[in-house]
Coordinates of C-alpha atoms and ligand atoms in Angstrom, one line a residue:
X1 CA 36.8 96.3 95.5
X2 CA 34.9 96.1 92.6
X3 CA 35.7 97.8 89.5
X4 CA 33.6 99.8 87.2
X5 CA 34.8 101.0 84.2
X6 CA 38.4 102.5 84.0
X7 CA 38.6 105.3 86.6
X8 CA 36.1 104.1 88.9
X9 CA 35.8 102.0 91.8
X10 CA 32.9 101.1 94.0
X11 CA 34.2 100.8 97.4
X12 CA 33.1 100.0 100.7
X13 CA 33.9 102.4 102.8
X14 CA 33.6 100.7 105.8
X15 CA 36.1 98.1 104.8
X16 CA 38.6 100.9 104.1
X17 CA 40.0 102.8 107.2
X18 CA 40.8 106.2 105.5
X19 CA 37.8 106.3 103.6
X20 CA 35.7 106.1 107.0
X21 CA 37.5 108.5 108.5
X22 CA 37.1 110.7 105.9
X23 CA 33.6 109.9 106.0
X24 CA 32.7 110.3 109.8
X25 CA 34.8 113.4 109.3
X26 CA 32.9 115.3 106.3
X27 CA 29.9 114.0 108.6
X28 CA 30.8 116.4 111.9
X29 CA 32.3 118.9 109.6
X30 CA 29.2 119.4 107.2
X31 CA 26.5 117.2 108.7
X32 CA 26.2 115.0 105.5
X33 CA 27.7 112.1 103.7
X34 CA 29.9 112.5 101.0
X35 CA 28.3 111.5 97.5
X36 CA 31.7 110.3 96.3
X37 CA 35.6 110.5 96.7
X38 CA 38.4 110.9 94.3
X39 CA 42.0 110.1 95.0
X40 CA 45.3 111.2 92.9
X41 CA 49.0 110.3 93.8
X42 CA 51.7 111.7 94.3
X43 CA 55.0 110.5 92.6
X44 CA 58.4 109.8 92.3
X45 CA 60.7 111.0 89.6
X46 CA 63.3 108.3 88.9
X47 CA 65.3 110.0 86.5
X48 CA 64.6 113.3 84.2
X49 CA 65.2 116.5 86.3
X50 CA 64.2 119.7 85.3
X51 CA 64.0 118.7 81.8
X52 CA 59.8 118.3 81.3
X53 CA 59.8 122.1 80.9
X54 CA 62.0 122.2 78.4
X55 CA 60.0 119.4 76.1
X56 CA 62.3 116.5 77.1
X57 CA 60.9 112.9 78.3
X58 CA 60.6 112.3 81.9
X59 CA 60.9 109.0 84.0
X60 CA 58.1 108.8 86.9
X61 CA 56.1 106.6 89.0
X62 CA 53.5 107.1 90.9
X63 CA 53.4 106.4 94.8
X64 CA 50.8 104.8 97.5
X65 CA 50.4 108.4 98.7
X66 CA 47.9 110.8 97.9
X67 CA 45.3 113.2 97.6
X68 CA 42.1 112.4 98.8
X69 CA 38.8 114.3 98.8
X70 CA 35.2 113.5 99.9
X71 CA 32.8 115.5 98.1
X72 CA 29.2 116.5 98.4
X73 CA 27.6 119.2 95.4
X74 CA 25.3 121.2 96.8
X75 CA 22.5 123.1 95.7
X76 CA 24.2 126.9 96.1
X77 CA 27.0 128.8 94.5
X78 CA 29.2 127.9 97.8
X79 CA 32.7 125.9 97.2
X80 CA 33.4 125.0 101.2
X81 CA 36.9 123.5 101.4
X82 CA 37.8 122.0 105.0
X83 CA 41.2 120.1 105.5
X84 CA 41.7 117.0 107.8
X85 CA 45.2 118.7 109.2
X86 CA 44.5 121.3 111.2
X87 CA 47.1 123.5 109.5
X88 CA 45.3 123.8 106.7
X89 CA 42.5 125.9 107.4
X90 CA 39.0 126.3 106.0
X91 CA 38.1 127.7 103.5
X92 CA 34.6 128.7 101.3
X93 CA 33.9 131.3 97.6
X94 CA 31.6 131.3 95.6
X95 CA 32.1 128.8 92.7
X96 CA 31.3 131.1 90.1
X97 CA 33.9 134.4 91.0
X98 CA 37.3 132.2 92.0
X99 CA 40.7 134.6 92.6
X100 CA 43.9 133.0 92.7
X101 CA 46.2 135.1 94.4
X102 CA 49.5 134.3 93.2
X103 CA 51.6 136.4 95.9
X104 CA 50.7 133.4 98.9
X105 CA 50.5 130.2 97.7
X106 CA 48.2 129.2 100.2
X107 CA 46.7 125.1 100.4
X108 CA 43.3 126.0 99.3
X109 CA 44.9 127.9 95.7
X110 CA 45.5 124.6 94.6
X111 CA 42.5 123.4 94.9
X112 CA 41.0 126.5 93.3
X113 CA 43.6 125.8 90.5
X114 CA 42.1 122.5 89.5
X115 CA 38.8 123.8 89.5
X116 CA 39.0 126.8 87.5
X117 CA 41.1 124.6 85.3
X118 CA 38.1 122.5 84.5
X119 CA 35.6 125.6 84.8
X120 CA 37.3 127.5 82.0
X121 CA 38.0 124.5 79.8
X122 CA 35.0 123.6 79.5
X123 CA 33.6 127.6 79.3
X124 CA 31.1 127.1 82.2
X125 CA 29.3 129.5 84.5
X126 CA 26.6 129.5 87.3
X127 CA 28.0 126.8 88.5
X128 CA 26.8 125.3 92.2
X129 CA 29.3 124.6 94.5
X130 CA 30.1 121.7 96.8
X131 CA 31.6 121.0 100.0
X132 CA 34.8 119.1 100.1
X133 CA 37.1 117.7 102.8
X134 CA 40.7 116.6 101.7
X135 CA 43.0 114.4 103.4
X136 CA 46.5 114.5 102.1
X137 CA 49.7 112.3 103.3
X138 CA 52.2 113.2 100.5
X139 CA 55.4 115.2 102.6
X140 CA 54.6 118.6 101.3
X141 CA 57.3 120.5 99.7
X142 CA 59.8 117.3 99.3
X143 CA 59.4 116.8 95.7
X144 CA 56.8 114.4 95.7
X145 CA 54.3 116.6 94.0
X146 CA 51.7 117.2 96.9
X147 CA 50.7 120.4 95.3
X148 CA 50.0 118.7 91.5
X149 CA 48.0 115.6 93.3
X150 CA 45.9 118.6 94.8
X151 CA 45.4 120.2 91.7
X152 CA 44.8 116.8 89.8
X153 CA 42.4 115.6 92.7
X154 CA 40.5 119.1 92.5
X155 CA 40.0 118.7 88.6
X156 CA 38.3 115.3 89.0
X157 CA 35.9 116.3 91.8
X158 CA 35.0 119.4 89.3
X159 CA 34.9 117.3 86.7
X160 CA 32.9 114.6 88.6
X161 CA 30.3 117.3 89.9
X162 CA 30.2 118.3 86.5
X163 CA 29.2 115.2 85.2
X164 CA 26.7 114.2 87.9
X165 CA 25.0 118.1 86.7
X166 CA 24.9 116.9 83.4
X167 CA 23.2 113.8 84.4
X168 CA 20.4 116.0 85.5
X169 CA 20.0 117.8 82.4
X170 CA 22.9 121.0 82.8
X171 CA 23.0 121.7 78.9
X172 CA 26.5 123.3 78.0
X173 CA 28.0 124.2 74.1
X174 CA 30.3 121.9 75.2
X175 CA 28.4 118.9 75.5
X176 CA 30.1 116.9 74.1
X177 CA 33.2 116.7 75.0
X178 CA 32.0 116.5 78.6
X179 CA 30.1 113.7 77.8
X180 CA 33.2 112.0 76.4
X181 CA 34.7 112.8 80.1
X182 CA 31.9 111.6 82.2
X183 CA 32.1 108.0 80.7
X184 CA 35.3 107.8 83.3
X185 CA 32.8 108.0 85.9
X186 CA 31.3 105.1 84.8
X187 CA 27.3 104.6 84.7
X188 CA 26.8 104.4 88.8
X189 CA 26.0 108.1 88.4
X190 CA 23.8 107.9 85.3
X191 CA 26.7 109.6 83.5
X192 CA 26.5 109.7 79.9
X193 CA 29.6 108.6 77.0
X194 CA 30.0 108.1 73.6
X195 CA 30.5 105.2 72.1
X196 CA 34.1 106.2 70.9
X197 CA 35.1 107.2 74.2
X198 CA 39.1 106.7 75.2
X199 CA 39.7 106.6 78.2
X200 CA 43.5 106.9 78.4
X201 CA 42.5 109.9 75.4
X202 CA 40.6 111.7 78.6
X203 CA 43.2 111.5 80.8
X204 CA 45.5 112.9 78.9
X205 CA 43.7 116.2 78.3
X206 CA 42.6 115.9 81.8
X207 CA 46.4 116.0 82.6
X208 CA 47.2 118.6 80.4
X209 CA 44.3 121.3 81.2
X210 CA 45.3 120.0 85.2
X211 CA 48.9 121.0 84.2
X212 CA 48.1 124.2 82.6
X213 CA 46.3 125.4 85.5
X214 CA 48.8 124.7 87.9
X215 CA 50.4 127.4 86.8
X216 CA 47.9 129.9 88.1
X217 CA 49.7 129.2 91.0
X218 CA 53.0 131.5 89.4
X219 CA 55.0 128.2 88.6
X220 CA 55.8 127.4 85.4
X221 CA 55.9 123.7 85.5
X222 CA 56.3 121.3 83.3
X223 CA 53.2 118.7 83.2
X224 CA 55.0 115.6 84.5
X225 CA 53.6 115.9 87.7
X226 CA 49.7 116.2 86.4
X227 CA 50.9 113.3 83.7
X228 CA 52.2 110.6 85.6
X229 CA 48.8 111.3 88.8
X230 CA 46.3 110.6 85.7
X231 CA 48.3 108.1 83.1
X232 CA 50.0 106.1 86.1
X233 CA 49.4 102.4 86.4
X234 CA 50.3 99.8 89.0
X235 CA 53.4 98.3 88.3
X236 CA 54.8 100.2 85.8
X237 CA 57.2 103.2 85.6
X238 CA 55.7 105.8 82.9
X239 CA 57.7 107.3 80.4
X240 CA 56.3 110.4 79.9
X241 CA 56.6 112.6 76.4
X242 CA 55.2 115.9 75.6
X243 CA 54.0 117.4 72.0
X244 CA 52.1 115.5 71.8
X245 CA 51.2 113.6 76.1
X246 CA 52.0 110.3 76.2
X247 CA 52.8 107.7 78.5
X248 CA 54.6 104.3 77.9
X249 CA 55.3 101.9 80.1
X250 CA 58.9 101.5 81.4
X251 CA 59.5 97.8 83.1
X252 CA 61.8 98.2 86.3
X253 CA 64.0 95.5 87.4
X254 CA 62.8 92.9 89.6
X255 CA 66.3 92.3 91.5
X256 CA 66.6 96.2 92.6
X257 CA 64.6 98.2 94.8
X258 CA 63.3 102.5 94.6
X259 CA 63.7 104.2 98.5
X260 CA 63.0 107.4 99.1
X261 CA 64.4 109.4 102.1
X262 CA 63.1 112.8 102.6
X263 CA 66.0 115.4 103.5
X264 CA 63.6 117.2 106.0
X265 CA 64.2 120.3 104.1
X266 CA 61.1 121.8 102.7
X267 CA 61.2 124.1 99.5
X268 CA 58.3 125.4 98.3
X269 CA 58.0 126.0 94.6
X270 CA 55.5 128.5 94.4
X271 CA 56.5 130.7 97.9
X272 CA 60.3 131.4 96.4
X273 CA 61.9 132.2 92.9
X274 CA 63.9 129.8 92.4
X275 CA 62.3 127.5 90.4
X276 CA 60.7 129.7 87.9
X277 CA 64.8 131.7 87.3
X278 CA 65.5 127.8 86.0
X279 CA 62.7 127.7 83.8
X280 CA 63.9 131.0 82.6
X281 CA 67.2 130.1 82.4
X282 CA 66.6 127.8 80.1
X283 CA 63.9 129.8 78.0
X284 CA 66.4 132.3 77.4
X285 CA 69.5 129.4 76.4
X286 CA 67.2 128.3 74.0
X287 CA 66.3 131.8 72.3
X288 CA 70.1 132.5 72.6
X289 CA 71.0 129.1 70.5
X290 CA 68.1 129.5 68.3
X291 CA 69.8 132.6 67.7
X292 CA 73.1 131.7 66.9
X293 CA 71.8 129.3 64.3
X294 CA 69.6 131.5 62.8
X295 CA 66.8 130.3 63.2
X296 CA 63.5 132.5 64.1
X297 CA 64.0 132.7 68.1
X298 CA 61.1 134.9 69.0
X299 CA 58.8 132.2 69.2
X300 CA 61.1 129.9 71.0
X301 CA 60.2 128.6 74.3
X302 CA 62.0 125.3 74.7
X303 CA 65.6 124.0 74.4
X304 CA 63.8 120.3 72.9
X305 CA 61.9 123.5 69.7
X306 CA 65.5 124.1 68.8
X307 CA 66.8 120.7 68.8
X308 CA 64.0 120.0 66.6
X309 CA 64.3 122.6 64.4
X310 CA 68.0 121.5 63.9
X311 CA 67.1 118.1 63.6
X312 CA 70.4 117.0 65.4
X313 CA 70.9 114.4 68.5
X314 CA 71.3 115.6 71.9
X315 CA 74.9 115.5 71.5
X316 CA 75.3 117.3 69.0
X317 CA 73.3 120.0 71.2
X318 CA 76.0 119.6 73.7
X319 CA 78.5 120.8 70.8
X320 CA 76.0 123.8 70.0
X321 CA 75.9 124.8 73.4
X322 CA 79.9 124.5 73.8
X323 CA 79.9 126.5 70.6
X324 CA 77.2 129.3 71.4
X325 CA 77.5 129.8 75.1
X326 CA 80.0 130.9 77.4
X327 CA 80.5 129.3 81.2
X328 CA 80.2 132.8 83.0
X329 CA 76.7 134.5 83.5
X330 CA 75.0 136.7 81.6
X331 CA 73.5 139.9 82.5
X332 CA 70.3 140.8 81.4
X333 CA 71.9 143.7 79.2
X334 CA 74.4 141.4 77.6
X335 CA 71.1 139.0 76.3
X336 CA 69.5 141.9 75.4
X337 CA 72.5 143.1 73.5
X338 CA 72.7 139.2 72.4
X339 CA 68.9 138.9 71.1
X340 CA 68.5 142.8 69.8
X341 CA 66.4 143.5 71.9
X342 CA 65.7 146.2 74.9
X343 CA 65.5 145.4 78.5
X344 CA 61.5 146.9 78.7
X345 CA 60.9 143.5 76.1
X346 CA 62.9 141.4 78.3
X347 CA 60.9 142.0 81.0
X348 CA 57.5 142.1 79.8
X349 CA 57.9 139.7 76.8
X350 CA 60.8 136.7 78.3
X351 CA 60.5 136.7 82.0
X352 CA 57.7 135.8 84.7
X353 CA 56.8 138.6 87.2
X354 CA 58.6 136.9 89.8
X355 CA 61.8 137.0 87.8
X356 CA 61.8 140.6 87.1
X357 CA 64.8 141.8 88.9
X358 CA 67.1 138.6 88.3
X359 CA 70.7 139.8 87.8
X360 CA 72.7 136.6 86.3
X361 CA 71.0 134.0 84.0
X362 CA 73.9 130.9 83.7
X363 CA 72.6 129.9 80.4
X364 CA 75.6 127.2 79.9
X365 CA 75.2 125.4 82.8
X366 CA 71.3 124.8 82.7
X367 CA 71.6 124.0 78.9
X368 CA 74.2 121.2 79.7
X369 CA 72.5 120.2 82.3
X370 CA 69.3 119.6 80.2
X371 CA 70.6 118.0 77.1
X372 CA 72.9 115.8 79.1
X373 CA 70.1 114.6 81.5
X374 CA 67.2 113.9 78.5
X375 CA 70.1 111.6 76.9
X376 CA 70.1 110.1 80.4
X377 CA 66.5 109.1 80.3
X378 CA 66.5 107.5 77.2
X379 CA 69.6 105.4 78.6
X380 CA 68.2 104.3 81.2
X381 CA 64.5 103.0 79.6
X382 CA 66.9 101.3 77.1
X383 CA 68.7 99.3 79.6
X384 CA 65.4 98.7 81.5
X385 CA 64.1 97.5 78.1
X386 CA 67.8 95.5 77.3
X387 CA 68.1 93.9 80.6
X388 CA 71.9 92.9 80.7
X389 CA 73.2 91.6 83.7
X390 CA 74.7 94.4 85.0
X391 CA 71.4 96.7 85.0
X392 CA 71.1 97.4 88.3
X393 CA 74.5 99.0 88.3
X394 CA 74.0 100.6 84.6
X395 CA 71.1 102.2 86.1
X396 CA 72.4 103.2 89.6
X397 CA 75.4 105.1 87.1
X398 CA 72.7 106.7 85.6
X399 CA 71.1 108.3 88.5
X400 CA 74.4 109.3 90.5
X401 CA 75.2 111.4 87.1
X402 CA 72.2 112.7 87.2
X403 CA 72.7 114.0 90.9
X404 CA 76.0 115.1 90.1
X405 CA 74.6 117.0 87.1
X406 CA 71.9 119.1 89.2
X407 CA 74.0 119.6 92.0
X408 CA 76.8 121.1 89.5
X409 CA 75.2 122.4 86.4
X410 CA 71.8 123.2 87.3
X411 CA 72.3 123.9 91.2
X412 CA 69.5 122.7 92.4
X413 CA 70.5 120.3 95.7
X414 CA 71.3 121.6 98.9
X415 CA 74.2 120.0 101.4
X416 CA 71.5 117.8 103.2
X417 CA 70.3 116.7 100.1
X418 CA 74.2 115.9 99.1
X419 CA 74.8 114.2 102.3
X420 CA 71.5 112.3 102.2
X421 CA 72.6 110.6 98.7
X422 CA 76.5 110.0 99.7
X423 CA 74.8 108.4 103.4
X424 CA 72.4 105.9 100.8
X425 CA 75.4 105.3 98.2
X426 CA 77.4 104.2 101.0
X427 CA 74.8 102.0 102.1
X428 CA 74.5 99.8 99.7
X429 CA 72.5 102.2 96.7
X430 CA 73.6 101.2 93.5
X431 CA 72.3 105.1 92.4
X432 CA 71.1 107.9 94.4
X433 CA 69.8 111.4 93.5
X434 CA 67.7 114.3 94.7
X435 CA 64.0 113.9 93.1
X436 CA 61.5 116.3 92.1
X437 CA 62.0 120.2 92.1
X438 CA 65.4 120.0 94.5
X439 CA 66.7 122.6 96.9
X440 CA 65.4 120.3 99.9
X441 CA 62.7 117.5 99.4
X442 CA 63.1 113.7 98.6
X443 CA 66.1 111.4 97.4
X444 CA 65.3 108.6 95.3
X445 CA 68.0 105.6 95.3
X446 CA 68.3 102.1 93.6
X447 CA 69.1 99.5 95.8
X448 CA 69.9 95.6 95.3
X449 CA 66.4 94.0 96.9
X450 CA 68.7 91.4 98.9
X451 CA 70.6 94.9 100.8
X452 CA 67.2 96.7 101.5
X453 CA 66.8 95.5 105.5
X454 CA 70.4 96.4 105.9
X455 CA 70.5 99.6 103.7
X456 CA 67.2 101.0 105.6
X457 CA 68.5 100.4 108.7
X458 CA 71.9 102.0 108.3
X459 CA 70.2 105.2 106.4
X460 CA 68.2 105.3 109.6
X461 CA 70.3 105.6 111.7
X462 CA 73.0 107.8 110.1
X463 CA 70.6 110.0 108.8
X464 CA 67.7 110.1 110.8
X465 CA 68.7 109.0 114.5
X466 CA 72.1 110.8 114.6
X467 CA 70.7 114.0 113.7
X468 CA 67.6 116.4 115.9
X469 CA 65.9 115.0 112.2
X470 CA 62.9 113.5 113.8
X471 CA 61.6 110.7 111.9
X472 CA 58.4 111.7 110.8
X473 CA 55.2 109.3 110.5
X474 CA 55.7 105.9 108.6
X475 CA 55.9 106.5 104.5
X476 CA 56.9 110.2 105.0
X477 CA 60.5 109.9 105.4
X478 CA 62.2 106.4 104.3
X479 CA 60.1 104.1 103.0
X480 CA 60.6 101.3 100.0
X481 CA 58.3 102.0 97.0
X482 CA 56.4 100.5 94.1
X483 CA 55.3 102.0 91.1
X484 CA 51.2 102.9 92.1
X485 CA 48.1 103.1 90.2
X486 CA 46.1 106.5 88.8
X487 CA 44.2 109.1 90.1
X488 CA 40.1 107.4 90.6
X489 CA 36.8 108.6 91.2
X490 CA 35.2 106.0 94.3
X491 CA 31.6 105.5 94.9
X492 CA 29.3 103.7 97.6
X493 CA 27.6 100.7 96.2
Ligands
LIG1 P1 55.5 119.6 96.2 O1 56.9 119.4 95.7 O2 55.1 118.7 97.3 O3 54.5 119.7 95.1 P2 55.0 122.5 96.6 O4 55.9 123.4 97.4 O5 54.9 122.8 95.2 O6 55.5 121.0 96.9 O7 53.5 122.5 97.2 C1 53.3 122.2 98.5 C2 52.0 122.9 98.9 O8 50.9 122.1 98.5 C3 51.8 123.1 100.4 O9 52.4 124.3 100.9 C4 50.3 123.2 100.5 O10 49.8 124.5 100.2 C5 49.8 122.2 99.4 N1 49.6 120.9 100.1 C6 50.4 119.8 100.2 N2 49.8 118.8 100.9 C7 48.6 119.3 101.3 C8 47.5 118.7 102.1 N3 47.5 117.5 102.6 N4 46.4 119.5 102.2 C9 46.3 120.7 101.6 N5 47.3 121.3 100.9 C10 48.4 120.6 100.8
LIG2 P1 57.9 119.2 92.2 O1 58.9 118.1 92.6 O2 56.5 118.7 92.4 O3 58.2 120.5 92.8 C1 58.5 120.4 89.9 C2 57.6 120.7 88.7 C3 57.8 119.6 87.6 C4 59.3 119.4 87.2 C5 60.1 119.2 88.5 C6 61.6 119.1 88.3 C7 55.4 121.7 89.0 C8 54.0 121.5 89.4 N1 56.2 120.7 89.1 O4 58.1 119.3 90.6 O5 57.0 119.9 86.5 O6 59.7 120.5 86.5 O7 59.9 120.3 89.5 O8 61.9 118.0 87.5 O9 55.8 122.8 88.7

């Protein structure tokens, strides 16, 4: 493959197996060739659990798996969306009048989400439409962030189409800063850029206006998930920060292995409440502690705005939250009472509409879970930076508190994902923990490179074999993994 400019690649597809099935695909199913195809990845949180909401650094990587999606624009107002699994069905709107409905998160939502993302950023109407066919091998629902490498993918092919418009004259007020974008598309397209274009600057408003409309979806994520498809590089681990998006690289050590095993339990985000009570949770914790230090709490949305406002370390946030909260629930009338406020401004004001009739917030548990598990993060890129002898083991520690911690405090495993962990720990992982949202979904586990045969074998068959678990294709259920490269647009030479 050669390479053309920082997101794009001009490919063969003949040489590349999924790209020509794609191809031959979008072919019988539209009875034209795709003009281009983007890809985005899914990833693989190493360490940093339900802590990007709350402003705290995360620990991805990206994986080999992803989103992909050949494209054609066309010259009506028709968006045609057609799947390469048969279970997700087909799907066509008009570009220019897109409804989200936020009661079914259905596959095609997604998609829609990336693309009104990009449509409302950039203020745009009459747009023409396209038709797209999108092949996806990320396990849905397991915590490897299927759902955000849709999104992701969507928002480059919008942004792409966009960009291949403005080549033919499409005059916007925001001119500009598409132009800026469009230089990622390098000149194959007779895209335009400016000379102080930054690439890595793009991506990260790319992953932030991706991240942002995610959440049309009714989850309030985050961002790590948009972050780590866009900023990823091959290689390296990312860590990611918010306020402002950045990404640095994180070096992982060479002796020591990542395997994920998926629990078979799926959990998704969007169709059930559970996610959005923690981000609630801990919306409401950090109003409560901005509270009992006086400080203005009305404005408060994150645990990391208080410890900023404070200007203490994270465990001295520990001793707040020993100090400000108690162990055993609250009601929604006792926070009321708490923040002076009446139940009517709860509701409308604090909580999302799928949190309405939530009955116990346990504000002490997800605020020690947080603080506890951001410290973690920075531990382990400090030993991964460090390198003492012992790292595999320092990290491994690392992660199995981490587990423990959202198993515990933040109650977000499930007894297949706690079996899955003690079945790779006694194989031979140094660490093991439940990755991504939780409830069902993916381990991740550190293992010593020279145990891997062994260790994969065993999980296997203790797992997978002994159970009516069937093991599902290759690289969807236990499978070794590196840290992968970005989302990228791909063009025919
Ligand atoms: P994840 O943790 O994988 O992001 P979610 O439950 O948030 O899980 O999202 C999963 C949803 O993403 C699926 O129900 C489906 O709607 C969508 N999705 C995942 N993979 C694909 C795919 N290959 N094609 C279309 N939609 C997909
Ligand atoms: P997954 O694993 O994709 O469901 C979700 C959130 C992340 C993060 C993790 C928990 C979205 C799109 N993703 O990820 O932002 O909060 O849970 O660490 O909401």
């Amino acid at each position: 493959m050669a390479t053309e400019g920082p997101a794009t690649r001009r490919v063969q597809v003949a040489e590349h197996p999924r790209l020509l099935k794609l191809k031959e695909m979008f072919n019988s199913k539209f009875g034209s060739i795709p003009k281009f195809y983007v890809r985005a990845p899914g990833r693989v949180n190493i360490i940093g659990e339900h802590i990007d909401y709350c402003g705290y650094s995360v620990l991805p990587m990206a994986v080999e798996q992803d989103m992909l999606i050949a494209v054609e624009p066309v010259k009506t107002h028709i968006l045609q969306l057609a799947n390469t699994n048969p279970l997700y069905p087909d799907f066509s709107t008009n570009a220019n009048n897109i409804q989200i409905d936020k009661t079914k998160p259905l596959w095609h939502n997604y998609f829609l989400c990336g693309f009104k993302g990009i449509q409302e950023h950039f203020g745009l109407s009459n747009l023409t439409g396209m038709n797209c066919l999108v092949d996806g091998n990320i396990p849905p629902s397991s915590g490897l962030s299927s759902s955000s490498a849709l999104v992701c993918c969507a928002g480059l092919v919008t942004l792409t189409v966009l960009g291949m418009n403005l080549s033919k004259g499409l005059k916007t007020p925001n001119l500009i800063s598409i132009n800026n974008y469009t230089k990622l598309g390098g000149t194959a397209v007779g895209w335009m850029g400016s000379d102080s274009f930054s690439p890595s600057r793009a991506w990260v408003e790319l992953a932030e206006i991706c991240a942002k409309s995610e959440r049309y979806i009714g989850t309030e994520g985050g961002g790590m998930d948009q972050s780590i498809s866009f900023l990823a590089e091959e290689g390296t681990a990312k860590l990611i920060e918010f306020s402002p998006l950045r990404a640095t690289d994180v070096k992982l050590p060479s002796g020591a292995v990542f395997v994920i095993a998926n629990s078979c339990v799926e959990m998704n985000k969007a169709a059930t409440s559970h996610f959005n009570i923690r981000v609630m949770e801990c919306r409401l914790a950090a109003k409560l502690l901005a509270k009992h230090k006086s400080l203005q709490w009305d404005k408060v949305l994150r645990l990391e705005e208080v410890q900023a406002k404070l200007g203490v370390s994270l465990e001295e946030m520990l001793l707040v939250t020993e100090d400000a909260l108690h162990s055993e629930p609250y009601s929604p009338e006792e926070i009321c009472e708490c923040l002076g406020i009446s139940l009517e401004e709860f509701r409308t004001q604090i909580l999302s509409p799928n949190t309405q009739d939530v009955l116990t917030f346990k504000l002490y548990q997800r605020a020690k879970h947080v603080f506890s598990e951001a410290a973690r993060v920075l531990q382990f890129k400090k030993i991964c930076e460090d390198a003492p002898d012992n790292m595999v083991q320092l990290l491994g520690d690392l992660m199995n508190q981490s587990h423990m911690s959202c198993r515990d405090m933040y109650e977000c495993s499930c007894p297949e994902l706690d079996q899955l962990v003690d079945i790779c720990r006694k194989f031979g992982a140094q660490g093991s923990r439940l990755t991504g949202a939780g409830w069902g979904g993916c381990t991740v586990s550190i293992v010593p490179a020279d145990k891997l045969p062994s260790f994969l074998a065993n999980v296997h068959e203790s797992y997978y074999q002994r159970s009516d678990r069937s093991l599902a294709p290759e690289k969807q259920s236990l499978f070794a993994t590196k840290p992968g490269g970005g989302a990228l647009v791909f063009l025919e030479p």
